[in-house]
Every structure is written in structure tokens, then in C-alpha cells.
Backbone as XML, in Angstrom:
<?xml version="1.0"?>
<chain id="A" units="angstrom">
  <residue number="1" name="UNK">
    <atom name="N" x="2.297" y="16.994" z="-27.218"/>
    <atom name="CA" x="2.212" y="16.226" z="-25.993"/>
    <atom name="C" x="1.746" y="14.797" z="-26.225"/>
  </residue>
  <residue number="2" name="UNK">
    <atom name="N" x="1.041" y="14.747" z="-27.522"/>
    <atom name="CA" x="0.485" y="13.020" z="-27.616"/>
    <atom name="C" x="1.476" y="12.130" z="-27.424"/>
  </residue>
  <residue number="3" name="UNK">
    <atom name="N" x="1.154" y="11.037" z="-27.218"/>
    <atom name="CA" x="2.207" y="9.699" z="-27.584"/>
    <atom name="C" x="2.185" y="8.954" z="-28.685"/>
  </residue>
  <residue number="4" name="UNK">
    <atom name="N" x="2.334" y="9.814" z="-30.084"/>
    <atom name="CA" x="2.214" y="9.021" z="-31.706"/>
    <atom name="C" x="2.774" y="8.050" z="-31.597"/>
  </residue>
  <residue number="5" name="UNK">
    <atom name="N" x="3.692" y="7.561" z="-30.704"/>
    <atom name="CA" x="4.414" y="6.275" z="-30.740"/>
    <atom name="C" x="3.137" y="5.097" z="-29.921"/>
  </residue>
  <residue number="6" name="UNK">
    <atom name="N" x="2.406" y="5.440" z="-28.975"/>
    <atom name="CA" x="1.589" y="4.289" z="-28.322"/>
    <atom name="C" x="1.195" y="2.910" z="-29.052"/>
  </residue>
  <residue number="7" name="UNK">
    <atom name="N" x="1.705" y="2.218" z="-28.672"/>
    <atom name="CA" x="0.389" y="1.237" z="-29.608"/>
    <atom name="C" x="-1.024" y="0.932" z="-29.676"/>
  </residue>
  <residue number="8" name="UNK">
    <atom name="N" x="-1.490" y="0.916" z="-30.791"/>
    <atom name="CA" x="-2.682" y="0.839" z="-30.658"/>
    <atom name="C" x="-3.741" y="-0.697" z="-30.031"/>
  </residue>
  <residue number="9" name="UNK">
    <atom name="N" x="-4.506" y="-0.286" z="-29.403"/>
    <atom name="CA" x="-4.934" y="-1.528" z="-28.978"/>
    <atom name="C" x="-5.714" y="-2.530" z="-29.867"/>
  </residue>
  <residue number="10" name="UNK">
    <atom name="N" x="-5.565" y="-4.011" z="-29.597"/>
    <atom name="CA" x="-5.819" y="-5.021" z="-30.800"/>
    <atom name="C" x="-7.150" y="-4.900" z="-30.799"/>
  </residue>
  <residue number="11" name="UNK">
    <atom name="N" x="-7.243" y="-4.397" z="-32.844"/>
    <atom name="CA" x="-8.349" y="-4.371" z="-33.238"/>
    <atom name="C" x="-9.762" y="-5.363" z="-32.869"/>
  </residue>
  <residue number="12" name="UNK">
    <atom name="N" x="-8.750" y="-6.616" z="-32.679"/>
    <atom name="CA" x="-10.178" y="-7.781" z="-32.400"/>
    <atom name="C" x="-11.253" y="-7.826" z="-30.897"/>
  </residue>
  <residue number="13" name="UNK">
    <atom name="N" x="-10.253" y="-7.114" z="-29.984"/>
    <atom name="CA" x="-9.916" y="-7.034" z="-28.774"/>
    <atom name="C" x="-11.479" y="-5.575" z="-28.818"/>
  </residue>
  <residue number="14" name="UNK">
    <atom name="N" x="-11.155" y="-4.848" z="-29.159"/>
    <atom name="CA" x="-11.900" y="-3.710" z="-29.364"/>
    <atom name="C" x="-13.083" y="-3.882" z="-30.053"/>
  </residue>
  <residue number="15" name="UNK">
    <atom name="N" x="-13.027" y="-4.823" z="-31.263"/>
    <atom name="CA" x="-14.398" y="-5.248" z="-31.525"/>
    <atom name="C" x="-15.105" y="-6.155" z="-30.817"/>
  </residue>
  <residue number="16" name="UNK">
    <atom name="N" x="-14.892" y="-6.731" z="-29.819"/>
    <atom name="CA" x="-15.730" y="-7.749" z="-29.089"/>
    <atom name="C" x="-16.646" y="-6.836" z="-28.157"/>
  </residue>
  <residue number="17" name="UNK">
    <atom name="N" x="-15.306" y="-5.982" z="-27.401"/>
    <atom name="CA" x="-15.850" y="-5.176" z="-26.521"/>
    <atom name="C" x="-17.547" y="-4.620" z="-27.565"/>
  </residue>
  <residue number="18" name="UNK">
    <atom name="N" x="-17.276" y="-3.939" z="-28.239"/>
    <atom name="CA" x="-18.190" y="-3.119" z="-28.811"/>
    <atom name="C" x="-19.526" y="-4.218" z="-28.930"/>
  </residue>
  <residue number="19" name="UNK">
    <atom name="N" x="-19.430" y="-5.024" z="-29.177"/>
    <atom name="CA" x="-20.556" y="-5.677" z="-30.135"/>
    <atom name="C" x="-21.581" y="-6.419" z="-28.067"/>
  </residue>
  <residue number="20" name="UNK">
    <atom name="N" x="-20.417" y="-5.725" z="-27.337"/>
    <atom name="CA" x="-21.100" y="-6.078" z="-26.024"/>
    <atom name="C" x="-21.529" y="-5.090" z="-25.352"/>
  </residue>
  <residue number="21" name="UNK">
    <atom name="N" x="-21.393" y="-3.641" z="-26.126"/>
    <atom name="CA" x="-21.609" y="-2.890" z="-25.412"/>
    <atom name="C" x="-22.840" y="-2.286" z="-25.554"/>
  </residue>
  <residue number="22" name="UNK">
    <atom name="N" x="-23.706" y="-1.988" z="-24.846"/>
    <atom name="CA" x="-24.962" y="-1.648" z="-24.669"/>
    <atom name="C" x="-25.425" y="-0.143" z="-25.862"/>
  </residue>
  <residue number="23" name="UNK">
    <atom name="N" x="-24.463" y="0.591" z="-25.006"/>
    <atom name="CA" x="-24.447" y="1.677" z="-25.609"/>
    <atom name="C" x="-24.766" y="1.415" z="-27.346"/>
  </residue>
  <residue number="24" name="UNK">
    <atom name="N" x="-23.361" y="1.104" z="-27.369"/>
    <atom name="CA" x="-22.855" y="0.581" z="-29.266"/>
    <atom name="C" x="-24.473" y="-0.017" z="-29.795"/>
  </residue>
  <residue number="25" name="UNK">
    <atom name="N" x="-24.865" y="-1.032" z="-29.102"/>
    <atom name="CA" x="-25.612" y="-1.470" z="-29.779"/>
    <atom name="C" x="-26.811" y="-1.135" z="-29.686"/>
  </residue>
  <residue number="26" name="UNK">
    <atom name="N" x="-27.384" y="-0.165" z="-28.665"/>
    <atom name="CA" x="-28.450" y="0.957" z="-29.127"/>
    <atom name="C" x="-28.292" y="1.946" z="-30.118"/>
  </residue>
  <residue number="27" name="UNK">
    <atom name="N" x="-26.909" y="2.387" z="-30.248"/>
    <atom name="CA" x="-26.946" y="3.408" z="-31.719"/>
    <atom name="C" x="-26.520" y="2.318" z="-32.767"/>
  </residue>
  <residue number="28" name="UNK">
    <atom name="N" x="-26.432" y="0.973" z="-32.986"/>
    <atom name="CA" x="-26.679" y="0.693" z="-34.708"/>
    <atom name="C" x="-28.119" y="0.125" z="-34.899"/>
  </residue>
  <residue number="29" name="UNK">
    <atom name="N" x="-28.589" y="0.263" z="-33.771"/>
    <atom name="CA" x="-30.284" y="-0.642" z="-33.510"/>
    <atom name="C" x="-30.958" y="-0.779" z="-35.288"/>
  </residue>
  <residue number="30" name="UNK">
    <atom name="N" x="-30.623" y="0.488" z="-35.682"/>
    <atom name="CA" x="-31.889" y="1.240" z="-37.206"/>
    <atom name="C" x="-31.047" y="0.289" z="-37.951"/>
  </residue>
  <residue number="31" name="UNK">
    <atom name="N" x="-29.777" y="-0.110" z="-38.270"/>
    <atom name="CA" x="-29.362" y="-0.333" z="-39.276"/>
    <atom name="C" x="-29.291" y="-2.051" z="-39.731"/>
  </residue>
  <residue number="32" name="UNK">
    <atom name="N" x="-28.812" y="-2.214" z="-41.161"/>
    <atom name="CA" x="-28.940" y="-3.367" z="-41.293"/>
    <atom name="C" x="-27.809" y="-4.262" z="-40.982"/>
  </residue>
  <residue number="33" name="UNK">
    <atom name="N" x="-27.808" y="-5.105" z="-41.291"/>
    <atom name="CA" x="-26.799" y="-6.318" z="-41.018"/>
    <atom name="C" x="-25.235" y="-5.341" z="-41.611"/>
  </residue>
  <residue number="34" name="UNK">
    <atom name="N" x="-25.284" y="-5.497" z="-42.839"/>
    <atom name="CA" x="-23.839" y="-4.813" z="-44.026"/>
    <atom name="C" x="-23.380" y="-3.185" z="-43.037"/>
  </residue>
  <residue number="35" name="UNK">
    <atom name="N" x="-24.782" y="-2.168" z="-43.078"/>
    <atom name="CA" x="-24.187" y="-1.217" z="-42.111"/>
    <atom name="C" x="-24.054" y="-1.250" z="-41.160"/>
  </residue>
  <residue number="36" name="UNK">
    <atom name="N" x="-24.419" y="-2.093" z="-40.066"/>
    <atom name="CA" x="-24.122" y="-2.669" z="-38.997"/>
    <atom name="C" x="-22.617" y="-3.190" z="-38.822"/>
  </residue>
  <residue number="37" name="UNK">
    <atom name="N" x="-22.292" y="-3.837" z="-39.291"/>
    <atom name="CA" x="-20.609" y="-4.468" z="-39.712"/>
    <atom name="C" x="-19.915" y="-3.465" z="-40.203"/>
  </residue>
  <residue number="38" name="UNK">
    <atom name="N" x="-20.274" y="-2.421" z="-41.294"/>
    <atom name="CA" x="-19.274" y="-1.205" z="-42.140"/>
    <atom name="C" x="-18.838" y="-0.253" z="-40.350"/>
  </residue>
  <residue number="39" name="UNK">
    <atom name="N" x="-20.147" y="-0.194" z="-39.917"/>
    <atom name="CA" x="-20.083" y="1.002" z="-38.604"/>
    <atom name="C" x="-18.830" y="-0.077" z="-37.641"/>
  </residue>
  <residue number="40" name="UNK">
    <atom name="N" x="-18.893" y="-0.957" z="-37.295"/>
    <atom name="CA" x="-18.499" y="-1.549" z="-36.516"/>
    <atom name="C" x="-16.589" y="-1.516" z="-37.003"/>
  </residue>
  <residue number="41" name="UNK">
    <atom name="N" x="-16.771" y="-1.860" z="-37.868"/>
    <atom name="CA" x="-15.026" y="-1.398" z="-38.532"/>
    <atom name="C" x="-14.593" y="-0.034" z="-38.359"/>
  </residue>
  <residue number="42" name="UNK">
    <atom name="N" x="-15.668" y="0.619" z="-38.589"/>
    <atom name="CA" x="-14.986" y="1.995" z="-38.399"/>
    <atom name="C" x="-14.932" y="2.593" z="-36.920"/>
  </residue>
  <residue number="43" name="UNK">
    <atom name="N" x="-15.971" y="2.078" z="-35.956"/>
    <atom name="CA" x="-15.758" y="2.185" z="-34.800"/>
    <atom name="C" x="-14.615" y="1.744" z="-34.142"/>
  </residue>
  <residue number="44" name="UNK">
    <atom name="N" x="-14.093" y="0.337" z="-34.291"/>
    <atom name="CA" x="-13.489" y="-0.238" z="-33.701"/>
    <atom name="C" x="-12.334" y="0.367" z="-34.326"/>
  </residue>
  <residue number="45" name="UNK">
    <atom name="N" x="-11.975" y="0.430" z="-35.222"/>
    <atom name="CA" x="-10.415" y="1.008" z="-35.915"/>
    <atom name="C" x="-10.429" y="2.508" z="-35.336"/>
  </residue>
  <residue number="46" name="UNK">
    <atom name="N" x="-11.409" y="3.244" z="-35.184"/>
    <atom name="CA" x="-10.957" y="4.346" z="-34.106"/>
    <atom name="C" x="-10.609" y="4.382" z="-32.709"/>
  </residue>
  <residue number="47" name="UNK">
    <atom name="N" x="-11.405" y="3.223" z="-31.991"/>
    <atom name="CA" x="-11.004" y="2.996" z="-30.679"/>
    <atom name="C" x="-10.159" y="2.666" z="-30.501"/>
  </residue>
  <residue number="48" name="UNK">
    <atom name="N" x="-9.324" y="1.642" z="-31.500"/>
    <atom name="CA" x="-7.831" y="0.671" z="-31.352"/>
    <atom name="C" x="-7.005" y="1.786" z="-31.431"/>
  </residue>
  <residue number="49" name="UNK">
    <atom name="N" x="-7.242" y="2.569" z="-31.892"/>
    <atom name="CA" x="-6.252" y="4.200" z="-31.985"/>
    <atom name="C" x="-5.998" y="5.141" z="-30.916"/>
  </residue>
  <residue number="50" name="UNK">
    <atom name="N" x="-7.214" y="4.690" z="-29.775"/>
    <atom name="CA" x="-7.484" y="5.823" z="-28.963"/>
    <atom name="C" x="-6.263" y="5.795" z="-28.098"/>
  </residue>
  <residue number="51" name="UNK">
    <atom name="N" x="-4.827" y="5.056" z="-27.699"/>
    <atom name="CA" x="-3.790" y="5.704" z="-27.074"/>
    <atom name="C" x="-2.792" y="6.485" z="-27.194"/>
  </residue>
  <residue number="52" name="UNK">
    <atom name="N" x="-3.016" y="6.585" z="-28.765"/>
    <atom name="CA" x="-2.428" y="7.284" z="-29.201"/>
    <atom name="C" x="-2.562" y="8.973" z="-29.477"/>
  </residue>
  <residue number="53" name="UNK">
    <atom name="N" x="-4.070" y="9.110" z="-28.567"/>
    <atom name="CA" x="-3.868" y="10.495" z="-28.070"/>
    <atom name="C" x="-3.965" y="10.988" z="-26.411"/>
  </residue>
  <residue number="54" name="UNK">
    <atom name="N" x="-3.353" y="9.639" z="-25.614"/>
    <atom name="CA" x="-2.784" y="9.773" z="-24.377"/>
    <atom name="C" x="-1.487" y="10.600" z="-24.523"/>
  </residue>
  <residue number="55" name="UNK">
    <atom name="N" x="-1.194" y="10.974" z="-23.468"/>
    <atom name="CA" x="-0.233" y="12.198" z="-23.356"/>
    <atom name="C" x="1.219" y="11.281" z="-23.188"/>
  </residue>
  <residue number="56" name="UNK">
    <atom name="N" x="2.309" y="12.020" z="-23.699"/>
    <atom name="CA" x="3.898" y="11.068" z="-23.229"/>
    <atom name="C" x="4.369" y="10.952" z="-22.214"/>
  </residue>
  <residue number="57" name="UNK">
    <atom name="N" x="4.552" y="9.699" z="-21.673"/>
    <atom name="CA" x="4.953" y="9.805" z="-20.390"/>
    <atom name="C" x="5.248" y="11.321" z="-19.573"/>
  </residue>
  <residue number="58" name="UNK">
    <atom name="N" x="6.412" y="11.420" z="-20.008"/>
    <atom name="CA" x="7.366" y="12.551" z="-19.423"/>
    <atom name="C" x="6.544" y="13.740" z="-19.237"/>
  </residue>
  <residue number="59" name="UNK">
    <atom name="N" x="5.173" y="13.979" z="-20.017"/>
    <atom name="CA" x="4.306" y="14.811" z="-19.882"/>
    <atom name="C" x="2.890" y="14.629" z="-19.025"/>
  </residue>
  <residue number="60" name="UNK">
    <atom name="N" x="3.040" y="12.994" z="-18.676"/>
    <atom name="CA" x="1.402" y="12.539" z="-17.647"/>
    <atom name="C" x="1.599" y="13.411" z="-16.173"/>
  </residue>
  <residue number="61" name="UNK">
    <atom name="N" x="0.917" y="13.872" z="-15.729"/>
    <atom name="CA" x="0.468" y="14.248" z="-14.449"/>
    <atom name="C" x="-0.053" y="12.748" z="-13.909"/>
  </residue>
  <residue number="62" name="UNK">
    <atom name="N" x="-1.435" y="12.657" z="-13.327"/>
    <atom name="CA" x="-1.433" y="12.055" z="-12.576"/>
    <atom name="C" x="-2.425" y="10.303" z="-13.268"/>
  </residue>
  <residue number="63" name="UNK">
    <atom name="N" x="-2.675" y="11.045" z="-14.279"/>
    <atom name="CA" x="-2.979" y="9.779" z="-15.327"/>
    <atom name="C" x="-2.904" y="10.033" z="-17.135"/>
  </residue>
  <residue number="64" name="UNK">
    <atom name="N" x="-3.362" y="9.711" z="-17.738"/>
    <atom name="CA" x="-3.137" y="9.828" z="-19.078"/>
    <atom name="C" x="-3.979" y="10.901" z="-19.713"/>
  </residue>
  <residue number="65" name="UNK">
    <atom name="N" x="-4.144" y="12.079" z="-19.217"/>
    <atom name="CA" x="-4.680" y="12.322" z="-20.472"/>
    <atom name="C" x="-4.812" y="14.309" z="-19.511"/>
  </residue>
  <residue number="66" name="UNK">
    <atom name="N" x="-4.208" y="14.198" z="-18.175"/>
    <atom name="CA" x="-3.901" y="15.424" z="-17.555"/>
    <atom name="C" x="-2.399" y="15.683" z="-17.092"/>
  </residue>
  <residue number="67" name="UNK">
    <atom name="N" x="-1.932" y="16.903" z="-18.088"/>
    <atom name="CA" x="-0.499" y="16.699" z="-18.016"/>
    <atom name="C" x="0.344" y="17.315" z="-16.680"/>
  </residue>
  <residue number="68" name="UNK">
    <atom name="N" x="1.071" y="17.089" z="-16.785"/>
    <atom name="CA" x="2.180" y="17.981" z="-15.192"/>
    <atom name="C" x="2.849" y="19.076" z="-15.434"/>
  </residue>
  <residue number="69" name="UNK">
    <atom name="N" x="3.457" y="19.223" z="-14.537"/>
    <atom name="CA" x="4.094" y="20.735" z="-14.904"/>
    <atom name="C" x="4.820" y="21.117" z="-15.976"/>
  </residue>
  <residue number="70" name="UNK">
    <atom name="N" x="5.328" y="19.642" z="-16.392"/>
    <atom name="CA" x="6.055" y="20.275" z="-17.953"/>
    <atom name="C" x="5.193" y="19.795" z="-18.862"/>
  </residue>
  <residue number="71" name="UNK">
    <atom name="N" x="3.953" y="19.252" z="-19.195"/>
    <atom name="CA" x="2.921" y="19.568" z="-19.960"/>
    <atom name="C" x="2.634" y="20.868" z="-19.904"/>
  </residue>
  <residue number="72" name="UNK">
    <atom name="N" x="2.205" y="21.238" z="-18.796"/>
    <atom name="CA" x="2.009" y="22.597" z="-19.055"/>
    <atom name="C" x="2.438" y="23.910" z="-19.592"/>
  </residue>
  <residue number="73" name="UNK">
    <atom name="N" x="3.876" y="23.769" z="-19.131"/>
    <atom name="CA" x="4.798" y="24.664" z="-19.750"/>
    <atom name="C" x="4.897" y="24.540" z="-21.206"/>
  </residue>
  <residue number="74" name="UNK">
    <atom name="N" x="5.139" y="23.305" z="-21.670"/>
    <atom name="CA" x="4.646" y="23.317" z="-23.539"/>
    <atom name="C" x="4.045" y="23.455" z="-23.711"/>
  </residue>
  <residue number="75" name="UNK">
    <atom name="N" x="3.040" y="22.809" z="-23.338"/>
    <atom name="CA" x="1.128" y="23.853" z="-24.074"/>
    <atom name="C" x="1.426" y="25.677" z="-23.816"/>
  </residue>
  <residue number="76" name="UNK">
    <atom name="N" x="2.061" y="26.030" z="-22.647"/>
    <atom name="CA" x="2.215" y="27.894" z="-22.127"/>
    <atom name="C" x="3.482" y="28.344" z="-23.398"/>
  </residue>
  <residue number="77" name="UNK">
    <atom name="N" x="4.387" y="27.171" z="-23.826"/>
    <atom name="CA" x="5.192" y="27.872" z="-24.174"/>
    <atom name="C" x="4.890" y="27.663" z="-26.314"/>
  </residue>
  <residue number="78" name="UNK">
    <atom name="N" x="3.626" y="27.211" z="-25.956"/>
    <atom name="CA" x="3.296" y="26.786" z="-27.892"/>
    <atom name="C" x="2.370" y="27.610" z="-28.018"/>
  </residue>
  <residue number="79" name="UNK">
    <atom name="N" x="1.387" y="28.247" z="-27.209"/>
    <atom name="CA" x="0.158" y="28.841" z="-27.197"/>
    <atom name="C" x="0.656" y="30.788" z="-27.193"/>
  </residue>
  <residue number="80" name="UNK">
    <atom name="N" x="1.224" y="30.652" z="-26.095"/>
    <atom name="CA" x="1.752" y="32.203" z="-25.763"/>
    <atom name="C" x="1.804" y="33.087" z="-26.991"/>
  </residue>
  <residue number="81" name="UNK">
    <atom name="N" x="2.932" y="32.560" z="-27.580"/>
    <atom name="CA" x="3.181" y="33.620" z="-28.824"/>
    <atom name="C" x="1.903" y="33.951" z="-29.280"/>
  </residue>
  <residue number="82" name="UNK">
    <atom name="N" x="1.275" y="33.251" z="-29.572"/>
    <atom name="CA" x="0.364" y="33.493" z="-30.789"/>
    <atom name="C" x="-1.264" y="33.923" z="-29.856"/>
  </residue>
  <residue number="83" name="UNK">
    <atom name="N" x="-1.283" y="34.112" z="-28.775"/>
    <atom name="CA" x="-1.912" y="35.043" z="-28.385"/>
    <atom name="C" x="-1.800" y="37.010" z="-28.268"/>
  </residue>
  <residue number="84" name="UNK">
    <atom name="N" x="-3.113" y="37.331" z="-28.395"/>
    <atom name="CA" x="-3.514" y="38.777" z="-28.435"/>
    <atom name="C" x="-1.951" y="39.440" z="-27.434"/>
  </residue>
  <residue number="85" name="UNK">
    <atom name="N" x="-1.440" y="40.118" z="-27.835"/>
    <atom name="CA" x="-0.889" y="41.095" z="-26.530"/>
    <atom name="C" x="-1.122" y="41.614" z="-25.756"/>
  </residue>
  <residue number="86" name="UNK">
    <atom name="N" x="-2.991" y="41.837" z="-25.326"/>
    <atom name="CA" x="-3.900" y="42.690" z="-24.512"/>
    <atom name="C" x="-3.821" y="41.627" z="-23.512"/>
  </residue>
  <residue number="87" name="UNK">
    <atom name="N" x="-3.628" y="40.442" z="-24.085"/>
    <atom name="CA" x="-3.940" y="39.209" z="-22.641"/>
    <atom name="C" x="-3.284" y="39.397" z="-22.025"/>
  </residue>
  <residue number="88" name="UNK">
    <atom name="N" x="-1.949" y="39.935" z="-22.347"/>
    <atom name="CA" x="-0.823" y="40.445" z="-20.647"/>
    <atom name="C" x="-0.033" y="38.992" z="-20.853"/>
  </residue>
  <residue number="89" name="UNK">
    <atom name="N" x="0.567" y="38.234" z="-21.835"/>
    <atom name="CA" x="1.317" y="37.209" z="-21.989"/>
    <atom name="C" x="2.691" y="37.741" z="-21.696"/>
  </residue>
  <residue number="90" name="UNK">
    <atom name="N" x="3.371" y="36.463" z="-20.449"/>
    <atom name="CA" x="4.641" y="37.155" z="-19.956"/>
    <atom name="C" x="5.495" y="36.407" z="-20.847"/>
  </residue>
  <residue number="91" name="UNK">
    <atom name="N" x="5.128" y="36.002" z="-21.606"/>
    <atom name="CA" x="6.414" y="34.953" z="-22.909"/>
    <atom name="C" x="7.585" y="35.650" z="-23.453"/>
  </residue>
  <residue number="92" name="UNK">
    <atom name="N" x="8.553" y="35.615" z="-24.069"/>
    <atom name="CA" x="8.850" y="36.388" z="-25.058"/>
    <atom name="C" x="8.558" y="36.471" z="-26.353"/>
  </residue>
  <residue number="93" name="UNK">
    <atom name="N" x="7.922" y="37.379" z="-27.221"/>
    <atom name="CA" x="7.465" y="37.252" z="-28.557"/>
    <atom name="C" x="8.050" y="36.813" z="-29.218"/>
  </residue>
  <residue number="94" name="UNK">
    <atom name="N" x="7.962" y="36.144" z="-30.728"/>
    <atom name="CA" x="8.556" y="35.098" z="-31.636"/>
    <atom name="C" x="8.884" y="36.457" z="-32.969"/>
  </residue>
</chain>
């Protein structure tokens, strides 16, 4: 259901945010200048990533990240098989 195709948002763009954000900068408070900057790369290069586990269009419900009825049916129709048979799954087995 992800969108591996999304682009990711600009790294520089994502580090500003951070270095303003309250939060962010109560958890590097302990550290020094060098780990302060190492954390900050690695933060920010994960956040610039983060649309890329928004859902694909064709699969958004009513925003990004809760899918619609045919989200659902692929998650019902990827999951099913490989559940217990006691669960009462109306799928057909694989």
C-alpha cells in the first residue's frame, strides 16, 4: 500500500524545521556539538523519507496514512491466507 514512488521531502527544508523544534532540541540537550550535528543528519534524512510511507493514492481513504475500501481489501486479501483457520477466514486458501 506505501507510495515507494513519493518524493521525499527537501533534506534542508527538514533540517531547519528540526533545529526549531522544541521537542528535537530537548532530546540532543546532553550532547556535544559533533553528536549534536551526526543526530541531526540522521534525523533529518529519516524525516525527508517520511512520505514515502504514506499510502498510494488509489489506496488513501480520507487522508494519508488511513486506507479505503480497496486498501482494505489488500491488506484482507495479503493477510487472510496466512492466518490460523480457527479464525473463521472467508478467503480462499493459497
Amino acid at each position: 500500500l506505501r507510495d515507494r514512488d513519493a518524493e521525499p521531502w527537501p533534506l534542508e527544508e527538514v533540517r531547519a524545521e528540526l533545529v526549531r523544534d522544541p521537542a528535537w532540541i530537548r532530546s540532543v540537550a546532553g550532547l556535544d556539538p559533533v553528536q549534536r550535528e551526526a543526530r541531526l543528519d540522521a534525523d533529518a534524512r529519516t524525516l525527508a523519507e517520511a512520505p514515502r510511507w504514506f499510502l498510494r493514492p488509489e489506496y488513501r481513504g480520507f487522508d494519508h496514512i488511513h486506507p479505503n475500501r480497496a486498501g482494505h481489501r489488500v491488506i484482507a486479501e495479503t493477510v487472510c491466507p496466512h492466518l490460523p483457520a480457527s479464525w473463521g477466514c472467508q478467503c480462499p486458501r493459497r
